[in-house]
Amino acid sequence: MSQAIEVLKTSRKMLAPYFENYTLEQLNTIPKGFSNNLIWQLGHIIVTEQLLVRKLSGLPLVVSDEIVDKYKKASKPEENVTQEEVDQLKELLNSTLAQTEKDYKAGNFVNYTEYPTSTGFVIHNVEEALTFCAFHEGIHLGNMMSMRKLL
């Protein structure tokens, strides 16, 4: 099994309490000095894994196009999310990774379209994509830890 998937599982366990420990208002608040909020960070983590791991491998996404558009790179919160959307993202946090793990174990990741990240790292295959996602989630978890102090 991919060590990166295990790291991502740990990351998601650390992210899950944000859904429980913060009110809808807090999740939607953009702290001073930031361009997004806690719920955007969570949605962005989910969408990034979907795009870098699944889409570039030619596998179907587990999330809707609407979710992708709302949380993809270079997006920002345009409106407050509802509790229903928070609940949907809470479920997607683990279900998306579970589907990726299932597909990984089944050998469904055969092809990969090389992708140069904004950090300068070029991803060549699904293993590298999973590893990069773990790095990416760590960055956003750090952002969230900083944000929570300002709420």
PDB file of N, CA, C and O in Angstrom, residues 44 92 109 136:
ATOM      1  N   HIS A  44     -10.846  22.932  -0.533  1.00  0.00           N
ATOM      2  CA  HIS A  44      -9.698  22.976  -1.436  1.00  0.00           C
ATOM      3  C   HIS A  44      -8.837  21.716  -1.312  1.00  0.00           C
ATOM      4  O   HIS A  44      -8.368  21.172  -2.320  1.00  0.00           O
ATOM      5  N   LEU A  92     -17.279  14.110   2.352  1.00  0.00           N
ATOM      6  CA  LEU A  92     -16.323  13.954   1.262  1.00  0.00           C
ATOM      7  C   LEU A  92     -14.878  13.871   1.743  1.00  0.00           C
ATOM      8  O   LEU A  92     -14.043  13.258   1.080  1.00  0.00           O
ATOM      9  N   PHE A 109      -5.080   2.901 -11.264  1.00  0.00           N
ATOM     10  CA  PHE A 109      -4.262   4.042 -11.667  1.00  0.00           C
ATOM     11  C   PHE A 109      -3.181   3.551 -12.621  1.00  0.00           C
ATOM     12  O   PHE A 109      -2.112   3.127 -12.207  1.00  0.00           O
ATOM     13  N   HIS A 136       0.816  19.104   0.289  1.00  0.00           N
ATOM     14  CA  HIS A 136      -0.169  20.168   0.089  1.00  0.00           C
ATOM     15  C   HIS A 136      -1.124  20.267   1.280  1.00  0.00           C
ATOM     16  O   HIS A 136      -1.415  21.358   1.767  1.00  0.00           O
TER      17      HIS A 136
END
